Amino acid sequence: MSTENEGTAVPPAPSAPPVPVDAPAAPAPEGQTSQGPGPYGQDSQGQSAHGQGAPGGAAHHGVSSSAPDPSWPPPPPPTSPYGDGGSGSGGGWGSSYQQPAPKSGRGRGGLAAALLVAALVAGGLGGGLGYTLAKNNDDNSGSTTVSASSSGGDVKRDPGTVAGVAAKALPSTVTIEAESTNGEGGTGTGFVFDKQGHIVTNNHVVAGAVDGGKLTATFPSGKKYDAQVVGHAQGYDVAVIKLKDAPSDLKPLTLGDSDKVAVGDATIAIGAPFGLSDTVTTGIISAKNRPVASSDGSGSQASYMSALQTDASINPGNSGGPLLDAQGNVIGINSAIQSTGNGGFGTGQSGSIGLGFAIPINQAEYVAQELIKTGKPVYAKIGASVSLDDSSDGAQITDQGAGGAAPVEPGGPAAKAGLKPGDVITKLDDRVIDSGPTLIGEIWTHQPGDKVTITYERGGKQHTAEVTLGSRIGDN
């Protein structure tokens, strides 16, 4: 699942998957030649990843070599994308991203850069078309109805079953339709955050409707409400909308503790893949603290997350929907997928290959609360610009800051801790830092005022420093 947010350069995934053991090929039909993709859907260029969403976006760009402040903003995206394999006229979220071949490990025991570039999974054209196809099938008068026996007795589903969790959570999820002033739009998902009518979703789901656009939220019951954006955080890819004339019987979903999630825990995702509202899929947590960079395809700034990785099926339209644990608690917000090919209702949009990424709910809850209170996001920062070059050695503080600013903010957190240009940050607390984007994602899991221990290298020697994180308000 590729995540696009700021359009800055991003290191490749650590390594290519192993080549599977050869198995006897199924005989091809007479007169046909058997052809297909290479192992795991890869070609000679490496893994292809691309995002999905509203039509008309710009093609995904890689991380630039400039050095933004890790708190924001990363530099504008380069003018040349990695690749353009999407169908249609404009690339955008439907464009493919050709990932460069992995580099051999170097430094610190050959640790490979692990930051992923994932594709946002808003609905857009694919969602609308998927809904149309499903609706047409439902209305087909030529279909055959088969009567089923009713002698099986009553079926009881315990609260802890997937069916039990879904039955409780579905009434508190909504399908969001966002339309910009020029008529372009997409489909996403959200969930009830409080009884006042606040709905949490992804920034990229509602971004097009921020300036005078139209938003609606539809519950599984069919009740539809107009809504407005309360606040949005592009860097976090989190947004809060509020229902107009919200009903009095709203039931907020219970929030879990994403810090306590373990690899192997069961997950349940709810969303509107390809516009098919109220869809439930299941899986497990397949990894934690996965560095992911994403862009909404508009050529603007990126989002960074230290994500929960899940194999629950997530597709365009799932964006903003809840990722639940086995007890029905929200542990994350579904945001992006890693994808290897085109497809999906003939639109060129990609589908799930079992690599989905969710924003941890502990981070999203803090962001949502700030947006409700002030309408603006608050970001933690160290006050130093770091390189976003492809690297596996760490996050290097640059010699020049973004926009001509000082690389280390005078009087800022990094300066007070004694950090200087040229220092290479290799750890933040117990998290290994292999690149600038990874450092940004880890910093943003914290709140301003938190104390963190930074490990860095200077002149071939390792040092540590305690840093009290500063704050920045807004996305600009």
Tab-separated table of C-alpha atoms in Angstrom:
chain	number	residue	atom	x	y	z
A	1	MET	CA	0.000	0.000	0.000
A	2	SER	CA	1.659	3.111	-1.126
A	3	THR	CA	1.244	6.252	0.846
A	4	GLU	CA	1.536	9.592	-0.857
A	5	ASN	CA	1.486	12.769	1.175
A	6	GLU	CA	4.268	15.184	0.661
A	7	GLY	CA	5.771	13.949	-2.544
A	8	THR	CA	9.264	13.892	-1.086
A	9	ALA	CA	11.763	11.171	-1.960
A	10	VAL	CA	11.359	7.924	-0.115
A	11	PRO	CA	13.779	5.010	0.265
A	12	PRO	CA	12.719	1.655	-1.172
A	13	ALA	CA	11.452	-1.285	0.836
A	14	PRO	CA	14.221	-3.305	2.474
A	15	SER	CA	14.410	-6.180	0.044
A	16	ALA	CA	12.611	-8.106	-2.631
A	17	PRO	CA	10.536	-11.096	-1.487
A	18	PRO	CA	12.021	-14.551	-1.865
A	19	VAL	CA	11.500	-16.352	-5.159
A	20	PRO	CA	8.927	-19.113	-4.627
A	21	VAL	CA	9.749	-22.735	-5.276
A	22	ASP	CA	8.853	-23.779	-8.790
A	23	ALA	CA	5.623	-25.701	-9.009
A	24	PRO	CA	4.258	-27.604	-11.996
A	25	ALA	CA	2.417	-25.190	-14.233
A	26	ALA	CA	-1.204	-25.803	-15.068
A	27	PRO	CA	-1.619	-26.827	-18.712
A	28	ALA	CA	-2.600	-23.914	-20.936
A	29	PRO	CA	-5.736	-24.183	-23.048
A	30	GLU	CA	-5.126	-25.465	-26.517
A	31	GLY	CA	-3.965	-22.732	-28.851
A	32	GLN	CA	-2.864	-20.419	-26.055
A	33	THR	CA	0.525	-19.606	-24.662
A	34	SER	CA	0.939	-19.402	-20.899
A	35	GLN	CA	2.379	-16.070	-19.858
A	36	GLY	CA	2.284	-14.179	-16.611
A	37	PRO	CA	4.090	-11.912	-14.227
A	38	GLY	CA	7.261	-12.760	-12.450
A	39	PRO	CA	7.379	-13.954	-8.852
A	40	TYR	CA	5.076	-12.025	-6.533
A	41	GLY	CA	3.929	-9.824	-9.394
A	42	GLN	CA	7.328	-8.168	-9.820
A	43	ASP	CA	9.033	-7.283	-13.039
A	44	SER	CA	12.674	-6.507	-13.664
A	45	GLN	CA	12.188	-3.010	-12.306
A	46	GLY	CA	11.137	-4.115	-8.852
A	47	GLN	CA	7.836	-3.860	-7.081
A	48	SER	CA	5.277	-1.512	-8.573
A	49	ALA	CA	3.081	0.427	-6.183
A	50	HIS	CA	0.410	2.948	-6.896
A	51	GLY	CA	-2.469	4.595	-5.158
A	52	GLN	CA	-6.101	5.180	-5.841
A	53	GLY	CA	-8.651	7.894	-5.397
A	54	ALA	CA	-10.344	10.766	-7.086
A	55	PRO	CA	-9.426	11.245	-10.748
A	56	GLY	CA	-7.285	14.120	-11.875
A	57	GLY	CA	-4.487	13.897	-9.306
A	58	ALA	CA	-0.795	14.110	-10.081
A	59	ALA	CA	1.354	11.010	-10.392
A	60	HIS	CA	3.194	9.900	-7.275
A	61	HIS	CA	6.613	11.377	-6.805
A	62	GLY	CA	9.603	10.094	-4.931
A	63	VAL	CA	11.306	11.774	-2.016
A	64	SER	CA	13.420	14.754	-3.003
A	65	SER	CA	17.021	15.182	-2.023
A	66	SER	CA	16.404	18.483	-0.297
A	67	ALA	CA	16.374	18.754	3.463
A	68	PRO	CA	13.160	19.817	5.125
A	69	ASP	CA	12.576	20.346	8.792
A	70	PRO	CA	11.339	16.960	10.063
A	71	SER	CA	8.458	18.743	11.733
A	72	TRP	CA	7.316	20.271	8.382
A	73	PRO	CA	7.268	21.185	5.602
A	74	PRO	CA	9.114	18.739	3.388
A	75	PRO	CA	10.139	20.256	0.039
A	76	PRO	CA	7.854	20.270	-2.993
A	77	PRO	CA	7.881	17.040	-5.003
A	78	PRO	CA	10.308	16.621	-7.895
A	79	THR	CA	8.900	17.281	-11.343
A	80	SER	CA	9.623	13.788	-12.598
A	81	PRO	CA	7.787	10.801	-11.118
A	82	TYR	CA	9.266	7.357	-10.700
A	83	GLY	CA	6.880	6.019	-13.309
A	84	ASP	CA	3.466	6.390	-14.849
A	85	GLY	CA	1.601	3.194	-15.404
A	86	GLY	CA	-1.910	4.231	-14.509
A	87	SER	CA	-4.725	4.264	-16.977
A	88	GLY	CA	-6.668	7.335	-17.917
A	89	SER	CA	-5.512	10.777	-18.860
A	90	GLY	CA	-3.907	12.188	-15.776
A	91	GLY	CA	-2.199	9.499	-13.748
A	92	GLY	CA	-2.987	10.662	-10.247
A	93	TRP	CA	-3.881	8.190	-7.534
A	94	GLY	CA	-4.439	5.641	-10.281
A	95	SER	CA	-0.885	6.017	-11.559
A	96	SER	CA	1.610	3.316	-10.863
A	97	TYR	CA	4.768	3.948	-8.919
A	98	GLN	CA	7.787	1.967	-10.050
A	99	GLN	CA	9.928	1.380	-7.006
A	100	PRO	CA	13.713	1.504	-7.559
A	101	ALA	CA	15.628	-1.699	-7.067
A	102	PRO	CA	16.681	-2.217	-3.435
A	103	LYS	CA	20.217	-1.235	-2.578
A	104	SER	CA	22.538	-3.557	-0.793
A	105	GLY	CA	22.760	-3.050	2.957
A	106	ARG	CA	25.387	-0.691	4.229
A	107	GLY	CA	26.394	0.718	7.549
A	108	ARG	CA	25.223	-0.499	10.947
A	109	GLY	CA	25.299	-4.161	9.983
A	110	GLY	CA	23.818	-3.658	6.511
A	111	LEU	CA	20.408	-2.371	7.702
A	112	ALA	CA	18.319	-1.647	4.603
A	113	ALA	CA	16.103	1.426	4.463
A	114	ALA	CA	12.619	0.255	5.383
A	115	LEU	CA	10.438	3.243	4.595
A	116	LEU	CA	7.519	2.305	2.368
A	117	VAL	CA	5.786	4.428	-0.201
A	118	ALA	CA	2.125	3.459	-0.085
A	119	ALA	CA	-1.006	4.351	-2.029
A	120	LEU	CA	-3.870	6.111	-0.376
A	121	VAL	CA	-7.101	4.194	-0.640
A	122	ALA	CA	-9.833	6.751	-1.194
A	123	GLY	CA	-12.661	5.647	-3.436
A	124	GLY	CA	-12.883	8.139	-6.260
A	125	LEU	CA	-13.863	6.896	-9.685
A	126	GLY	CA	-13.302	3.265	-8.788
A	127	GLY	CA	-15.616	3.539	-5.811
A	128	GLY	CA	-18.385	5.122	-7.829
A	129	LEU	CA	-18.095	2.574	-10.628
A	130	GLY	CA	-18.003	-0.314	-8.200
A	131	TYR	CA	-21.232	0.912	-6.631
A	132	THR	CA	-22.860	1.284	-10.032
A	133	LEU	CA	-21.966	-2.244	-11.079
A	134	ALA	CA	-23.236	-3.701	-7.832
A	135	LYS	CA	-26.459	-1.709	-8.049
A	136	ASN	CA	-27.064	-2.798	-11.612
A	137	ASN	CA	-26.588	-6.411	-10.609
A	138	ASP	CA	-29.088	-5.988	-7.779
A	139	ASP	CA	-31.645	-4.544	-10.182
A	140	ASN	CA	-31.280	-7.306	-12.760
A	141	SER	CA	-34.778	-8.607	-13.300
A	142	GLY	CA	-33.437	-11.737	-14.955
A	143	SER	CA	-31.871	-13.084	-11.772
A	144	THR	CA	-33.116	-16.293	-10.180
A	145	THR	CA	-34.268	-16.463	-6.560
A	146	VAL	CA	-33.824	-19.746	-4.678
A	147	SER	CA	-35.793	-20.388	-1.501
A	148	ALA	CA	-33.691	-21.559	1.442
A	149	SER	CA	-34.819	-23.899	4.160
A	150	SER	CA	-35.721	-22.255	7.472
A	151	SER	CA	-35.362	-25.436	9.514
A	152	GLY	CA	-31.822	-24.712	10.706
A	153	GLY	CA	-32.977	-23.093	13.931
A	154	ASP	CA	-31.896	-19.787	15.432
A	155	VAL	CA	-28.259	-18.776	14.985
A	156	LYS	CA	-26.677	-17.105	18.011
A	157	ARG	CA	-23.521	-15.069	17.535
A	158	ASP	CA	-21.475	-14.237	20.603
A	159	PRO	CA	-20.232	-10.650	21.066
A	160	GLY	CA	-16.615	-11.765	20.601
A	161	THR	CA	-17.166	-13.239	17.138
A	162	VAL	CA	-16.444	-11.269	13.976
A	163	ALA	CA	-20.176	-11.154	13.266
A	164	GLY	CA	-20.832	-9.879	16.776
A	165	VAL	CA	-18.184	-7.165	16.513
A	166	ALA	CA	-19.417	-6.115	13.086
A	167	ALA	CA	-23.035	-5.927	14.226
A	168	LYS	CA	-22.041	-3.562	17.023
A	169	ALA	CA	-19.585	-1.410	15.051
A	170	LEU	CA	-21.342	-1.011	11.708
A	171	PRO	CA	-24.068	1.368	12.982
A	172	SER	CA	-21.309	3.761	14.057
A	173	THR	CA	-19.511	3.896	10.700
A	174	VAL	CA	-20.373	6.110	7.740
A	175	THR	CA	-19.628	6.221	4.045
A	176	ILE	CA	-18.316	9.682	3.145
A	177	GLU	CA	-18.820	11.292	-0.240
A	178	ALA	CA	-16.674	14.361	-0.850
A	179	GLU	CA	-17.108	16.659	-3.840
A	180	SER	CA	-14.936	19.638	-4.711
A	181	THR	CA	-16.209	22.890	-6.214
A	182	ASN	CA	-15.255	21.689	-9.709
A	183	GLY	CA	-17.391	18.567	-9.352
A	184	GLU	CA	-14.616	16.038	-8.778
A	185	GLY	CA	-15.077	13.709	-5.837
A	186	GLY	CA	-14.400	10.438	-4.144
A	187	THR	CA	-15.651	7.978	-1.578
A	188	GLY	CA	-14.181	7.144	1.814
A	189	THR	CA	-15.176	6.002	5.277
A	190	GLY	CA	-15.354	7.466	8.765
A	191	PHE	CA	-16.533	6.530	12.238
A	192	VAL	CA	-18.418	8.228	15.066
A	193	PHE	CA	-15.984	9.875	17.492
A	194	ASP	CA	-18.403	11.455	19.983
A	195	LYS	CA	-22.088	12.084	20.618
A	196	GLN	CA	-21.848	15.635	19.300
A	197	GLY	CA	-21.630	14.365	15.731
A	198	HIS	CA	-17.888	14.441	15.101
A	199	ILE	CA	-16.671	11.868	12.585
A	200	VAL	CA	-12.989	10.903	12.243
A	201	THR	CA	-11.585	10.059	8.817
A	202	ASN	CA	-8.493	10.610	6.643
A	203	ASN	CA	-7.456	14.041	5.443
A	204	HIS	CA	-7.148	12.782	1.872
A	205	VAL	CA	-10.784	11.626	1.920
A	206	VAL	CA	-12.163	15.133	2.536
A	207	ALA	CA	-9.355	17.371	1.229
A	208	GLY	CA	-11.206	18.189	-1.983
A	209	ALA	CA	-14.214	19.494	-0.090
A	210	VAL	CA	-12.322	21.734	2.344
A	211	ASP	CA	-12.721	24.970	0.385
A	212	GLY	CA	-16.392	25.251	-0.472
A	213	GLY	CA	-16.977	21.646	-1.496
A	214	LYS	CA	-19.765	19.300	-0.481
A	215	LEU	CA	-19.645	16.522	2.113
A	216	THR	CA	-22.211	13.880	2.980
A	217	ALA	CA	-22.092	10.971	5.434
A	218	THR	CA	-24.377	7.965	5.061
A	219	PHE	CA	-25.030	5.431	7.824
A	220	PRO	CA	-25.731	1.731	7.151
A	221	SER	CA	-29.382	2.453	7.975
A	222	GLY	CA	-29.526	4.618	4.868
A	223	LYS	CA	-29.804	7.903	6.776
A	224	LYS	CA	-27.733	10.572	5.046
A	225	TYR	CA	-26.436	13.800	6.586
A	226	ASP	CA	-24.682	16.838	5.213
A	227	ALA	CA	-21.385	17.502	6.961
A	228	GLN	CA	-18.627	20.094	7.203
A	229	VAL	CA	-14.893	19.888	7.843
A	230	VAL	CA	-13.999	20.889	11.406
A	231	GLY	CA	-10.252	20.530	10.936
A	232	HIS	CA	-7.740	18.561	8.906
A	233	ALA	CA	-4.091	17.613	9.368
A	234	GLN	CA	-2.280	16.856	6.147
A	235	GLY	CA	0.906	15.692	7.837
A	236	TYR	CA	-0.926	13.139	9.964
A	237	ASP	CA	-3.546	12.378	7.245
A	238	VAL	CA	-6.307	12.793	9.838
A	239	ALA	CA	-9.453	14.909	9.542
A	240	VAL	CA	-12.575	15.542	11.601
A	241	ILE	CA	-15.945	16.378	10.079
A	242	LYS	CA	-19.205	17.165	11.864
A	243	LEU	CA	-22.694	16.083	10.914
A	244	LYS	CA	-25.248	18.841	10.408
A	245	ASP	CA	-28.378	18.185	12.452
A	246	ALA	CA	-26.701	15.165	14.048
A	247	PRO	CA	-29.063	12.588	15.585
A	248	SER	CA	-29.200	12.312	19.371
A	249	ASP	CA	-28.639	8.554	19.475
A	250	LEU	CA	-25.084	8.431	18.108
A	251	LYS	CA	-22.901	5.703	19.625
A	252	PRO	CA	-19.167	6.490	19.431
A	253	LEU	CA	-16.877	3.543	18.811
A	254	THR	CA	-14.692	2.551	21.756
A	255	LEU	CA	-11.044	3.478	21.273
A	256	GLY	CA	-8.410	0.892	22.099
A	257	ASP	CA	-4.703	1.252	22.938
A	258	SER	CA	-2.555	0.908	19.826
A	259	ASP	CA	0.621	0.785	21.926
A	260	LYS	CA	-0.511	-2.559	23.347
A	261	VAL	CA	-1.263	-4.165	19.989
A	262	ALA	CA	0.879	-7.221	19.229
A	263	VAL	CA	1.865	-8.823	15.952
A	264	GLY	CA	-0.592	-11.648	15.317
A	265	ASP	CA	-3.573	-9.932	16.971
A	266	ALA	CA	-6.813	-10.301	15.023
A	267	THR	CA	-8.077	-7.265	13.096
A	268	ILE	CA	-11.414	-6.279	11.550
A	269	ALA	CA	-11.643	-3.503	8.938
A	270	ILE	CA	-14.842	-1.689	7.978
A	271	GLY	CA	-15.166	0.483	4.895
A	272	ALA	CA	-16.594	1.093	1.444
A	273	PRO	CA	-14.150	-0.589	-0.964
A	274	PHE	CA	-14.869	0.546	-4.521
A	275	GLY	CA	-18.019	2.207	-3.178
A	276	LEU	CA	-19.425	-1.000	-1.681
A	277	SER	CA	-20.511	0.465	1.647
A	278	ASP	CA	-20.512	-1.350	4.983
A	279	THR	CA	-17.994	-4.009	3.932
A	280	VAL	CA	-16.270	-6.006	6.670
A	281	THR	CA	-12.918	-7.786	6.208
A	282	THR	CA	-10.638	-9.580	8.658
A	283	GLY	CA	-6.964	-10.303	9.165
A	284	ILE	CA	-4.177	-9.871	11.677
A	285	ILE	CA	-1.601	-7.299	12.677
A	286	SER	CA	1.315	-8.351	10.483
A	287	ALA	CA	3.797	-5.692	11.670
A	288	LYS	CA	4.060	-2.628	13.894
A	289	ASN	CA	5.897	0.692	13.613
A	290	ARG	CA	6.137	0.420	9.833
A	291	PRO	CA	7.551	3.703	8.406
A	292	VAL	CA	5.211	4.846	5.633
A	293	ALA	CA	5.203	8.043	3.573
A	294	SER	CA	2.132	8.978	1.570
A	295	SER	CA	0.809	11.674	-0.740
A	296	ASP	CA	-2.713	12.515	-1.810
A	297	GLY	CA	-1.575	12.739	-5.425
A	298	SER	CA	-2.120	16.506	-5.625
A	299	GLY	CA	1.592	17.280	-5.709
A	300	SER	CA	1.430	18.851	-2.272
A	301	GLN	CA	3.044	17.923	1.001
A	302	ALA	CA	3.227	14.381	2.350
A	303	SER	CA	2.018	12.466	5.353
A	304	TYR	CA	4.293	10.324	7.494
A	305	MET	CA	3.222	7.572	9.831
A	306	SER	CA	4.674	4.833	11.973
A	307	ALA	CA	1.905	2.521	10.898
A	308	LEU	CA	0.142	-0.621	12.004
A	309	GLN	CA	0.435	-3.124	9.166
A	310	THR	CA	-2.439	-5.528	8.540
A	311	ASP	CA	-3.363	-8.176	5.987
A	312	ALA	CA	-7.082	-7.433	6.317
A	313	SER	CA	-8.341	-6.652	2.829
A	314	ILE	CA	-8.286	-2.859	2.338
A	315	ASN	CA	-9.161	-1.267	-0.988
A	316	PRO	CA	-10.028	2.162	-2.433
A	317	GLY	CA	-12.909	3.474	-0.330
A	318	ASN	CA	-11.661	1.932	2.927
A	319	SER	CA	-9.706	5.107	3.726
A	320	GLY	CA	-10.700	6.659	7.037
A	321	GLY	CA	-12.514	3.573	8.249
A	322	PRO	CA	-11.795	1.925	11.595
A	323	LEU	CA	-9.379	-0.944	12.106
A	324	LEU	CA	-10.787	-2.875	15.064
A	325	ASP	CA	-9.353	-5.473	17.412
A	326	ALA	CA	-11.159	-8.710	18.288
A	327	GLN	CA	-13.155	-6.917	21.011
A	328	GLY	CA	-14.382	-4.192	18.658
A	329	ASN	CA	-12.081	-1.426	19.911
A	330	VAL	CA	-10.642	0.980	17.329
A	331	ILE	CA	-6.869	0.498	17.139
A	332	GLY	CA	-6.201	2.391	13.905
A	333	ILE	CA	-7.521	4.371	10.942
A	334	ASN	CA	-7.120	2.563	7.620
A	335	SER	CA	-5.141	4.812	5.316
A	336	ALA	CA	-3.066	3.140	2.611
A	337	ILE	CA	-2.139	-0.055	0.817
A	338	GLN	CA	0.900	-1.471	-0.922
A	339	SER	CA	-0.061	-2.603	-4.399
A	340	THR	CA	1.705	-4.244	-7.317
A	341	GLY	CA	-0.592	-3.882	-10.291
A	342	ASN	CA	-3.508	-2.228	-11.976
A	343	GLY	CA	-7.048	-3.484	-11.864
A	344	GLY	CA	-10.365	-3.060	-10.148
A	345	PHE	CA	-13.631	-2.693	-12.058
A	346	GLY	CA	-11.767	-1.686	-15.196
A	347	THR	CA	-10.595	1.655	-13.795
A	348	GLY	CA	-6.884	1.008	-13.481
A	349	GLN	CA	-7.114	1.197	-9.695
A	350	SER	CA	-5.250	-1.343	-7.624
A	351	GLY	CA	-6.622	-3.711	-5.037
A	352	SER	CA	-5.383	-5.290	-1.851
A	353	ILE	CA	-2.432	-7.659	-1.846
A	354	GLY	CA	-2.560	-8.095	1.911
A	355	LEU	CA	-0.378	-5.140	2.890
A	356	GLY	CA	-2.507	-2.426	4.454
A	357	PHE	CA	-1.444	0.397	6.759
A	358	ALA	CA	-3.368	2.153	9.518
A	359	ILE	CA	-2.618	5.254	11.589
A	360	PRO	CA	-2.329	4.128	15.232
A	361	ILE	CA	-5.371	5.315	17.173
A	362	ASN	CA	-3.335	6.729	20.078
A	363	GLN	CA	-1.860	9.257	17.650
A	364	ALA	CA	-5.107	9.828	15.759
A	365	GLU	CA	-7.076	10.450	18.964
A	366	TYR	CA	-4.694	13.222	20.039
A	367	VAL	CA	-4.843	14.805	16.584
A	368	ALA	CA	-8.657	14.605	16.444
A	369	GLN	CA	-9.006	16.233	19.864
A	370	GLU	CA	-6.765	19.131	18.809
A	371	LEU	CA	-8.716	19.589	15.587
A	372	ILE	CA	-12.008	19.696	17.475
A	373	LYS	CA	-10.639	22.220	19.989
A	374	THR	CA	-8.786	24.590	17.642
A	375	GLY	CA	-9.382	23.449	14.063
A	376	LYS	CA	-5.626	23.181	13.540
A	377	PRO	CA	-3.144	20.319	13.974
A	378	VAL	CA	-0.225	20.486	16.396
A	379	TYR	CA	3.014	18.737	15.454
A	380	ALA	CA	5.962	17.772	17.622
A	381	LYS	CA	9.366	18.831	16.281
A	382	ILE	CA	13.072	18.730	17.090
A	383	GLY	CA	13.889	21.949	15.226
A	384	ALA	CA	16.393	20.537	12.722
A	385	SER	CA	16.294	19.874	8.985
A	386	VAL	CA	17.194	16.364	7.891
A	387	SER	CA	17.934	14.865	4.500
A	388	LEU	CA	15.251	12.837	2.777
A	389	ASP	CA	17.727	11.077	0.485
A	390	ASP	CA	17.554	7.307	0.041
A	391	SER	CA	19.623	6.066	2.957
A	392	SER	CA	19.935	3.237	5.394
A	393	ASP	CA	22.473	4.915	7.651
A	394	GLY	CA	20.169	7.269	9.537
A	395	ALA	CA	18.735	10.785	9.316
A	396	GLN	CA	21.471	13.314	8.633
A	397	ILE	CA	21.053	16.919	9.726
A	398	THR	CA	21.668	18.979	6.598
A	399	ASP	CA	24.033	21.874	6.091
A	400	GLN	CA	21.194	24.115	4.952
A	401	GLY	CA	17.624	24.266	6.161
A	402	ALA	CA	14.452	24.279	4.082
A	403	GLY	CA	13.736	27.569	2.338
A	404	GLY	CA	17.086	29.013	3.341
A	405	ALA	CA	16.414	28.651	7.066
A	406	ALA	CA	19.080	27.547	9.516
A	407	PRO	CA	19.542	23.748	9.515
A	408	VAL	CA	19.327	23.746	13.316
A	409	GLU	CA	16.746	26.184	14.666
A	410	PRO	CA	18.479	28.659	17.027
A	411	GLY	CA	17.271	28.052	20.558
A	412	GLY	CA	15.208	25.072	19.396
A	413	PRO	CA	15.133	21.568	20.932
A	414	ALA	CA	17.978	20.178	18.789
A	415	ALA	CA	20.173	23.198	19.411
A	416	LYS	CA	19.642	22.995	23.159
A	417	ALA	CA	20.638	19.315	23.036
A	418	GLY	CA	23.892	20.162	21.220
A	419	LEU	CA	23.018	18.694	17.801
A	420	LYS	CA	24.816	20.176	14.784
A	421	PRO	CA	24.682	20.013	10.977
A	422	GLY	CA	26.260	16.790	9.754
A	423	ASP	CA	25.158	14.731	12.763
A	424	VAL	CA	23.459	11.480	11.766
A	425	ILE	CA	20.537	10.467	13.994
A	426	THR	CA	20.380	6.667	14.247
A	427	LYS	CA	17.853	6.074	17.057
A	428	LEU	CA	14.973	7.833	18.763
A	429	ASP	CA	14.491	6.129	22.115
A	430	ASP	CA	14.546	2.430	21.165
A	431	ARG	CA	13.445	2.936	17.545
A	432	VAL	CA	16.104	2.503	14.862
A	433	ILE	CA	16.123	5.475	12.478
A	434	ASP	CA	17.240	4.595	8.948
A	435	SER	CA	16.164	7.756	7.079
A	436	GLY	CA	14.768	11.257	7.429
A	437	PRO	CA	11.153	10.246	6.717
A	438	THR	CA	11.401	7.496	9.342
A	439	LEU	CA	12.565	10.081	11.890
A	440	ILE	CA	9.655	12.388	11.014
A	441	GLY	CA	7.129	9.579	11.427
A	442	GLU	CA	8.555	8.625	14.811
A	443	ILE	CA	8.648	12.209	16.075
A	444	TRP	CA	4.997	12.628	15.117
A	445	THR	CA	3.981	9.683	17.274
A	446	HIS	CA	4.886	11.946	20.212
A	447	GLN	CA	3.360	15.130	21.572
A	448	PRO	CA	5.065	18.494	22.132
A	449	GLY	CA	6.810	18.517	25.496
A	450	ASP	CA	7.686	14.818	25.434
A	451	LYS	CA	11.278	13.994	26.324
A	452	VAL	CA	13.061	11.600	23.952
A	453	THR	CA	16.580	10.205	23.815
A	454	ILE	CA	18.330	10.692	20.488
A	455	THR	CA	21.333	8.614	19.492
A	456	TYR	CA	23.535	10.188	16.829
A	457	GLU	CA	26.929	9.805	15.169
A	458	ARG	CA	29.477	12.581	14.799
A	459	GLY	CA	32.999	12.096	13.506
A	460	GLY	CA	32.674	8.320	13.663
A	461	LYS	CA	31.699	8.327	17.330
A	462	GLN	CA	28.291	7.621	18.867
A	463	HIS	CA	26.619	10.090	21.230
A	464	THR	CA	23.275	10.410	22.981
A	465	ALA	CA	21.266	13.477	23.933
A	466	GLU	CA	17.949	14.085	25.670
A	467	VAL	CA	15.625	16.300	23.625
A	468	THR	CA	12.404	17.971	24.777
A	469	LEU	CA	10.203	18.159	21.697
A	470	GLY	CA	8.913	21.518	20.583
A	471	SER	CA	5.679	22.260	18.734
A	472	ARG	CA	4.428	23.712	15.474
A	473	ILE	CA	0.808	24.629	14.788
A	474	GLY	CA	-0.763	24.138	11.372
A	475	ASP	CA	0.316	22.503	8.137
A	476	ASN	CA	2.016	25.540	6.596
